[in-house]
Short mmCIF file of C-alpha atoms and ligand atoms in Angstrom, two decimals:
data_model
loop_
_atom_site.label_atom_id
_atom_site.label_comp_id
_atom_site.label_asym_id
_atom_site.label_seq_id
_atom_site.Cartn_x
_atom_site.Cartn_y
_atom_site.Cartn_z
CA UNK A 175 0.52 22.57 -10.53
CA UNK A 176 -0.59 22.95 -6.88
CA UNK A 177 -4.17 22.42 -6.10
CA UNK A 178 -4.07 24.95 -3.26
CA UNK A 179 -7.02 27.35 -2.03
CA UNK A 180 -4.56 30.56 -1.92
CA UNK A 181 -2.27 30.95 -4.59
CA UNK A 182 -0.79 28.79 -7.38
CA UNK A 183 -0.29 27.54 -10.03
CA UNK A 184 2.96 26.13 -12.25
CA UNK A 185 6.15 27.87 -11.41
CA UNK A 186 9.18 27.16 -13.47
CA UNK A 187 12.64 27.10 -12.04
CA UNK A 188 15.92 26.18 -13.73
CA UNK A 189 17.55 22.85 -13.03
CA UNK A 190 19.37 19.93 -14.53
CA UNK A 191 17.36 17.39 -17.15
CA UNK A 192 15.74 14.14 -15.72
CA UNK A 193 17.34 11.31 -15.41
CA UNK A 194 16.67 8.26 -17.43
CA UNK A 195 16.31 5.14 -15.73
CA UNK A 196 19.36 2.97 -15.89
CA UNK A 197 17.67 -0.11 -13.67
CA UNK A 198 14.44 -1.64 -15.05
CA UNK A 199 12.28 -3.35 -12.54
CA UNK A 200 13.11 -7.09 -13.66
CA UNK A 201 16.41 -6.59 -13.40
CA UNK A 202 16.16 -5.03 -9.65
CA UNK A 203 13.79 -7.71 -8.92
CA UNK A 204 16.70 -10.72 -10.00
CA UNK A 205 19.70 -9.11 -8.12
CA UNK A 206 17.86 -10.50 -5.20
CA UNK A 207 19.67 -13.90 -4.93
CA UNK A 208 17.69 -16.95 -4.16
CA UNK A 209 17.33 -17.77 -0.66
CA UNK A 210 18.02 -21.51 -0.59
CA UNK A 211 21.93 -20.72 -2.22
CA UNK A 212 22.17 -18.20 0.56
CA UNK A 213 24.29 -18.41 3.77
CA UNK A 214 23.62 -15.28 5.49
CA UNK A 215 20.44 -13.13 5.37
CA UNK A 216 18.74 -10.57 7.15
CA UNK A 217 15.03 -10.52 6.98
CA UNK A 218 12.45 -8.56 8.32
CA UNK A 219 9.32 -5.96 7.61
CA UNK A 220 10.01 -2.17 6.74
CA UNK A 221 7.14 0.26 7.87
CA UNK A 222 6.92 4.19 8.25
CA UNK A 223 4.77 6.04 10.39
CA UNK A 224 2.78 8.43 8.57
CA UNK A 225 -0.09 11.60 9.75
CA UNK A 226 -3.20 10.17 7.75
CA UNK A 227 -4.65 13.27 5.93
CA UNK A 228 -7.30 11.14 4.25
CA UNK A 229 -8.51 10.12 7.84
CA UNK A 230 -9.27 13.56 8.54
CA UNK A 231 -7.77 16.82 9.45
CA UNK A 232 -7.00 15.67 12.98
CA UNK A 233 -4.43 13.53 10.92
CA UNK A 234 -3.81 10.26 12.92
CA UNK A 235 -0.75 8.89 13.22
CA UNK A 236 -0.50 5.24 11.76
CA UNK A 237 1.61 2.62 10.85
CA UNK A 238 2.06 1.30 7.10
CA UNK A 239 4.35 -1.25 5.49
CA UNK A 240 6.66 -0.19 3.18
CA UNK A 241 5.96 -1.32 -0.06
CA UNK A 242 7.84 -2.27 -2.98
CA UNK A 243 10.84 -0.50 -1.62
CA UNK A 244 14.16 -0.14 -2.33
CA UNK A 245 16.69 -2.22 -0.22
CA UNK A 246 20.67 -3.13 -0.61
CA UNK A 247 22.34 -5.65 1.76
CA UNK A 248 25.58 -4.45 3.58
CA UNK A 249 28.75 -6.22 4.67
CA UNK A 250 31.85 -7.75 5.32
CA UNK A 251 33.34 -11.16 4.55
CA UNK A 252 36.24 -10.57 6.64
CA UNK A 253 37.87 -7.16 8.49
CA UNK A 254 37.70 -4.77 5.57
CA UNK A 255 35.00 -2.52 5.12
CA UNK A 256 31.36 -2.98 4.01
CA UNK A 257 30.37 -2.88 0.43
CA UNK A 258 27.20 -3.47 -1.13
CA UNK A 259 26.14 -7.11 -1.50
CA UNK A 260 22.75 -7.68 -2.68
CA UNK A 261 19.63 -5.40 -3.80
CA UNK A 262 15.65 -5.43 -4.13
CA UNK A 263 12.37 -4.04 -3.06
CA UNK A 264 9.95 -4.83 -0.14
CA UNK A 265 6.97 -7.27 -0.73
CA UNK A 266 4.46 -5.76 -2.61
CA UNK A 267 1.65 -6.38 -0.18
CA UNK A 268 3.30 -6.98 3.33
CA UNK A 269 6.83 -4.69 3.19
CA UNK A 270 8.97 -8.03 4.08
CA UNK A 271 12.81 -8.40 3.35
CA UNK A 272 15.20 -11.19 2.83
CA UNK A 273 18.44 -9.78 2.00
CA UNK A 274 20.85 -12.52 1.39
CA UNK A 275 24.75 -13.20 0.28
CA UNK A 276 26.06 -16.65 -0.43
CA UNK A 277 28.91 -16.39 2.43
CA UNK A 278 28.29 -16.31 6.15
CA UNK A 279 29.03 -12.17 6.87
CA UNK A 280 31.70 -10.87 9.74
CA UNK A 281 29.32 -8.31 9.73
CA UNK A 282 25.71 -7.02 7.56
CA UNK A 283 23.13 -4.52 7.97
CA UNK A 284 20.35 -3.33 5.05
CA UNK A 285 20.43 -0.34 3.89
CA UNK A 286 16.67 1.05 2.94
CA UNK A 287 16.37 3.98 0.29
CA UNK A 288 13.34 5.85 -0.66
CA UNK A 289 13.14 4.39 -4.01
CA UNK A 290 11.28 2.17 -5.68
CA UNK A 291 13.01 -0.37 -8.27
CA UNK A 292 14.34 2.55 -10.92
CA UNK A 293 10.98 3.52 -11.34
CA UNK A 294 10.56 6.34 -8.57
CA UNK A 295 12.09 7.71 -6.24
CA UNK A 296 12.22 10.70 -3.76
CA UNK A 297 15.63 12.95 -3.58
CA UNK A 298 16.36 15.63 -1.54
CA UNK A 299 17.19 18.38 -4.13
CA UNK A 300 17.05 19.42 -7.65
CA UNK A 301 20.93 19.77 -7.31
CA UNK A 302 21.08 16.34 -5.13
CA UNK A 303 19.49 14.21 -6.63
CA UNK A 304 20.41 10.98 -4.24
CA UNK A 305 17.82 9.18 -2.51
CA UNK A 306 17.03 9.31 0.87
CA UNK A 307 18.97 6.44 2.98
CA UNK A 308 19.24 4.93 6.53
CA UNK A 309 20.62 1.65 7.78
CA UNK A 310 18.92 -1.15 10.20
CA UNK A 311 20.92 -2.06 12.91
CA UNK A 312 24.33 -3.80 12.35
CA UNK A 313 24.65 -7.78 13.13
CA UNK A 314 28.08 -9.44 13.17
CA UNK A 315 28.79 -12.95 12.59
CA UNK A 316 25.82 -13.53 10.71
CA UNK A 317 25.54 -17.20 9.40
CA UNK A 318 21.97 -18.60 8.37
CA UNK A 319 18.83 -16.18 8.68
CA UNK A 320 18.97 -13.57 11.28
CA UNK A 321 15.76 -11.66 11.50
CA UNK A 322 15.56 -8.18 11.76
CA UNK A 323 11.94 -7.91 12.91
CA UNK A 324 9.92 -4.73 12.19
CA UNK A 325 12.21 -2.42 11.51
CA UNK A 326 10.99 1.51 11.25
CA UNK A 327 11.72 4.51 9.01
CA UNK A 328 13.34 7.11 11.24
CA UNK A 329 10.22 9.55 11.98
CA UNK A 330 12.53 12.63 10.32
CA UNK A 331 12.38 10.68 7.14
CA UNK A 332 8.90 9.08 7.10
CA UNK A 333 7.25 11.09 4.93
CA UNK A 334 10.12 10.32 1.76
CA UNK A 335 8.83 7.09 2.54
CA UNK A 336 4.88 7.52 2.15
CA UNK A 337 5.88 9.42 -0.95
CA UNK A 338 7.60 6.29 -2.18
CA UNK A 339 4.54 3.74 -0.37
CA UNK A 340 1.94 5.66 -2.27
CA UNK A 341 2.60 5.77 -5.74
CA UNK A 342 2.96 2.18 -5.60
CA UNK A 343 -1.14 2.49 -6.18
CA UNK A 344 -0.77 4.64 -9.40
CA UNK A 345 1.66 1.92 -11.08
CA UNK A 346 -0.32 -0.59 -10.29
CA UNK A 347 -3.42 1.25 -11.84
CA UNK A 348 -1.40 2.51 -14.96
CA UNK A 349 -3.20 -0.02 -17.62
CA UNK A 350 0.58 -0.36 -19.63
CA UNK A 351 0.06 -3.91 -21.15
CA UNK A 352 3.08 -3.73 -22.75
CA UNK A 353 5.78 -3.07 -20.28
CA UNK A 354 6.70 -2.51 -17.02
CA UNK A 355 7.02 1.30 -17.70
CA UNK A 356 5.10 4.00 -16.11
CA UNK A 357 2.93 4.26 -20.11
CA UNK A 358 2.96 2.00 -23.59
CA UNK A 359 5.24 4.69 -24.73
CA UNK A 360 8.55 3.34 -23.63
CA UNK A 361 9.86 -0.61 -23.61
CA UNK A 362 11.15 -2.13 -20.56
CA UNK A 363 14.92 -1.19 -19.77
CA UNK A 364 14.16 2.25 -20.73
CA UNK A 365 11.46 3.59 -18.93
CA UNK A 366 11.83 6.93 -17.53
CA UNK A 367 11.73 7.63 -13.61
CA UNK A 368 8.94 9.63 -11.78
CA UNK A 369 11.18 11.96 -9.30
CA UNK A 370 10.09 13.85 -6.45
CA UNK A 371 11.92 16.32 -4.22
CA UNK A 372 11.02 16.32 -0.64
CA UNK A 373 13.14 18.34 1.61
CA UNK A 374 11.24 18.53 5.03
CA UNK A 375 13.65 22.06 5.56
CA UNK A 376 11.34 23.78 2.69
CA UNK A 377 7.52 24.11 3.70
CA UNK A 378 6.69 25.41 -0.35
CA UNK A 379 6.00 23.26 -2.88
CA UNK A 380 2.79 21.29 -4.65
CA UNK A 381 4.13 21.46 -8.81
CA UNK A 382 5.27 19.75 -11.14
CA UNK A 383 8.40 21.74 -12.60
CA UNK A 384 7.46 21.20 -16.14
CA UNK A 385 8.84 21.85 -18.42
CA UNK A 386 12.33 22.32 -16.80
CA UNK A 387 13.29 19.42 -14.42
CA UNK A 388 9.89 17.83 -14.80
CA UNK A 389 10.52 16.82 -10.73
CA UNK A 390 7.57 16.95 -8.58
CA UNK A 391 8.67 19.54 -5.57
CA UNK A 392 6.58 19.13 -2.16
CA UNK A 393 7.19 20.90 0.86
CA UNK A 394 7.44 19.39 4.13
CA UNK A 395 4.18 18.54 4.95
CA UNK A 396 2.92 17.73 1.80
CA UNK A 397 3.07 14.17 1.66
CA UNK A 398 0.98 13.54 4.43
CA UNK A 399 -1.56 13.90 1.68
CA UNK A 400 -2.01 10.95 -0.79
CA UNK A 401 -4.20 12.86 -2.75
CA UNK A 402 -1.52 15.74 -3.31
CA UNK A 403 0.73 13.37 -4.01
CA UNK A 404 -0.92 11.61 -6.70
CA UNK A 405 -2.16 15.14 -8.48
CA UNK A 406 1.32 15.95 -8.90
CA UNK A 407 1.72 12.09 -10.13
CA UNK A 408 -0.98 12.51 -12.63
CA UNK A 409 0.84 15.74 -14.26
CA UNK A 410 3.75 13.98 -14.54
CA UNK A 411 1.45 11.11 -16.13
CA UNK A 412 -0.64 13.03 -18.51
CA UNK A 413 3.15 14.49 -20.42
CA UNK A 414 4.15 10.68 -20.18
CA UNK A 415 1.12 9.82 -21.89
CA UNK A 416 1.35 12.34 -24.31
CA UNK A 417 5.13 10.98 -24.88
CA UNK A 418 6.67 13.88 -23.01
CA UNK A 419 4.24 16.65 -24.71
CA UNK A 420 2.11 18.49 -22.32
CA UNK A 421 -1.22 20.90 -22.95
CA UNK A 422 -0.36 24.75 -23.49
CA UNK A 423 -1.79 25.75 -20.30
CA UNK A 424 -2.87 29.48 -19.27
CA UNK A 425 -5.24 31.39 -17.01
CA UNK A 426 -4.23 28.71 -14.19
CA UNK A 427 -3.10 30.65 -11.50
CA UNK A 428 -4.59 30.39 -9.12
CA UNK A 429 -7.21 27.89 -9.56
CA UNK A 430 -9.62 26.14 -8.10
CA UNK A 431 -11.83 23.01 -8.05
CA UNK A 432 -15.51 24.87 -8.09
CA UNK A 433 -14.56 27.84 -10.54
CA UNK A 434 -13.97 28.69 -13.95
CA UNK A 435 -10.00 28.62 -14.93
CA UNK A 436 -9.75 27.71 -18.59
CA UNK A 437 -9.62 25.12 -21.18
CA UNK A 438 -6.69 23.98 -21.00
CA UNK A 439 -6.38 24.15 -16.73
CA UNK A 440 -9.43 22.98 -16.57
CA UNK A 441 -8.18 19.51 -18.48
CA UNK A 442 -4.83 19.20 -17.10
CA UNK A 443 -6.03 20.06 -13.59
CA UNK A 444 -9.29 17.79 -13.73
CA UNK A 445 -7.30 15.29 -15.10
CA UNK A 446 -4.91 14.94 -12.06
CA UNK A 447 -8.00 15.47 -9.96
CA UNK A 448 -9.16 12.11 -11.10
CA UNK A 449 -6.13 10.54 -11.32
CA UNK A 450 -5.46 10.66 -7.32
CA UNK A 451 -9.16 9.94 -6.73
CA UNK A 452 -9.34 7.00 -9.37
CA UNK A 453 -6.26 5.90 -7.73
CA UNK A 454 -7.57 5.70 -4.65
CA UNK A 455 -10.99 4.58 -5.11
CA UNK A 456 -12.71 7.79 -4.28
CA UNK A 457 -14.38 11.15 -5.25
CA UNK A 458 -12.47 13.99 -3.90
CA UNK A 459 -9.34 16.16 -3.28
CA UNK A 460 -7.70 15.90 0.57
CA UNK A 461 -5.34 18.29 1.04
CA UNK A 462 -2.66 18.04 2.96
CA UNK A 463 -3.78 19.65 6.65
CA UNK A 464 -6.67 16.80 6.38
CA UNK A 465 -9.27 19.10 4.82
CA UNK A 466 -11.22 17.83 2.15
CA UNK A 467 -13.78 18.32 -1.28
CA UNK A 468 -15.70 16.59 -3.05
CA UNK A 469 -16.15 16.23 -6.50
CA UNK A 470 -19.99 15.61 -6.30
CA UNK A 471 -21.63 18.10 -8.42
CA UNK A 472 -24.47 19.33 -10.41
CA UNK A 473 -26.41 21.90 -12.29
CA UNK A 474 -27.80 22.75 -8.70
CA UNK A 475 -24.35 22.85 -6.87
CA UNK A 476 -24.02 26.00 -4.71
CA UNK A 477 -21.19 28.03 -5.55
CA UNK A 478 -20.13 26.32 -8.82
CA UNK A 479 -19.02 27.62 -11.79
CA UNK A 480 -20.39 25.47 -15.18
CA UNK A 481 -19.08 23.77 -18.04
CA UNK A 482 -15.40 22.77 -19.06
CA UNK A 483 -13.68 25.84 -17.73
CA UNK A 484 -14.50 24.39 -14.73
CA UNK A 485 -11.68 21.84 -13.42
CA UNK A 486 -14.17 19.72 -10.83
CA UNK A 487 -16.64 19.43 -13.49
CA UNK A 488 -14.04 18.22 -15.88
CA UNK A 489 -12.68 15.66 -12.92
CA UNK A 490 -15.77 14.45 -12.08
CA UNK A 491 -16.82 13.82 -15.52
CA UNK A 492 -13.60 11.74 -16.47
CA UNK A 493 -14.18 9.87 -12.64
CA UNK A 494 -18.01 9.37 -13.84
CA UNK A 495 -16.57 7.84 -17.19
CA UNK A 496 -14.25 5.36 -15.73
CA UNK A 497 -16.81 4.07 -13.07
CA UNK A 498 -17.75 0.51 -11.98
CA UNK A 499 -21.51 1.17 -13.18
CA UNK A 500 -19.95 3.64 -16.01
CA UNK A 501 -19.98 3.86 -20.23
CA UNK A 502 -15.92 2.83 -20.16
CA UNK A 503 -15.95 -0.68 -19.42
CA UNK A 504 -15.68 -0.19 -15.57
CA UNK A 505 -12.17 1.85 -15.48
CA UNK A 506 -10.09 4.14 -17.09
CA UNK A 507 -8.19 1.67 -19.05
CA UNK A 508 -9.50 3.11 -22.70
CA UNK A 509 -8.80 5.94 -21.92
CA UNK A 510 -5.29 5.39 -21.15
CA UNK A 511 -4.71 3.61 -24.27
CA UNK A 512 -5.94 6.49 -26.43
CA UNK A 513 -4.47 9.11 -24.36
CA UNK A 514 -1.27 7.07 -25.24
CA UNK A 515 -1.91 7.58 -29.24
CA UNK A 516 -4.08 10.40 -29.29
CA UNK A 517 -2.36 14.31 -27.73
CA UNK A 518 -5.77 16.48 -26.69
CA UNK A 519 -5.29 20.13 -25.86
CA UNK A 520 -8.55 19.96 -23.77
CA UNK A 521 -11.38 18.20 -22.34
CA UNK A 522 -13.42 19.15 -25.60
CA UNK A 523 -11.01 17.43 -27.69
CA UNK A 524 -10.79 14.64 -25.81
CA UNK A 525 -14.13 14.15 -25.88
CA UNK A 526 -15.50 15.08 -29.46
CA UNK A 527 -12.74 13.70 -31.51
CA UNK A 528 -10.31 10.96 -29.59
CA UNK A 529 -13.26 9.28 -27.76
CA UNK A 530 -15.03 8.69 -31.27
CA UNK A 531 -11.58 7.81 -32.91
CA UNK A 532 -10.84 5.04 -30.01
CA UNK A 533 -14.67 3.57 -30.13
CA UNK A 534 -15.68 5.28 -26.74
CA UNK A 535 -19.24 6.74 -27.14
CA UNK A 536 -20.12 10.32 -26.69
CA UNK A 537 -23.80 9.82 -26.58
CA UNK A 538 -26.10 8.22 -24.01
CA UNK A 539 -24.76 7.65 -20.79
CA UNK A 540 -21.48 9.49 -21.49
CA UNK A 541 -23.48 12.60 -22.94
CA UNK A 542 -25.81 12.36 -19.97
CA UNK A 543 -22.69 12.12 -17.24
CA UNK A 544 -21.48 15.64 -19.05
CA UNK A 545 -24.54 17.21 -18.82
CA UNK A 546 -25.23 16.33 -15.13
CA UNK A 547 -21.49 18.17 -14.61
CA UNK A 548 -23.33 21.18 -16.91
CA UNK A 549 -20.80 20.51 -20.02
CA UNK A 550 -22.36 20.25 -22.97
CA UNK A 551 -20.73 19.79 -26.78
ZN1 ZN B 670 -2.04 20.37 -10.31
#
């Protein structure tokens, strides 16, 4: 469900089923051969340029290392055709790759994929669910370590790697102590994968396609905003936390941060807004044109409607409950844990039923947070 000013909301499309993950995080990492035993390695750092909507409407061009992005080593020992020899992910902090084979190679190159292990991927279309790829320069007679230096994603594909890199910040905060999966609903090796469809030829998008493909669809420029990427991922995450269930949403087209929609719309959209801001550590929504909207609000904020049918009231309440100085222990972890057990149709149910059941407060500071955002139960 896209958060835009003009139109929006949920759109339904009939495409294929979600692909279930086949390769766990540990499997992909373990596929990287040990450097010590290698006779041929290609190393380097994967980077991409991106237009930084979070920096404002000028959207300055920045360069970022691509973290936890899939790579494959391709090559041949003799005169045959190249085959896939190894696979792994770039460094979680530095985007480095070390792609090795245990014999010297007549020719070798690294293929990069717009995906991260089997946890998330960016594909070309709903009916062409292959990720984007590009290859490094080819090296011949590779023995020992050849440093490819900085490898940059082609500019026509850079937005796909922006999505791949941005999803890290949510994955790292997913607060699932029991598996490498997105939520504790699933166990290692059986994780659901989040799929983004990004097509540079398509301007339209900005929604999570529930209950059809359950993919996120992004238009050409939408990856410029990390908030937009993470808001849509937030819808998918809520559905995952609920064990592939989602509130029945009505009155959500269009929806606005500061205006009345409905209890169900404000809950699901406010949660998605809060997911993006929490993952990025701020208190706003940033549109893909670089404009932004603050979630700061109280009873006298001009233009804001009151109560729990307003997504900005719900989202700001959640962010304050999870804040470093908030009543929930300084993070969202206990909310994530309770959502893994208890489905909530709306914010009222989350606050008045699920929080007490999980031992989270609804009085004192928590009550004052909601009241400060015009929500009273
Ligand atoms: Zn939405």
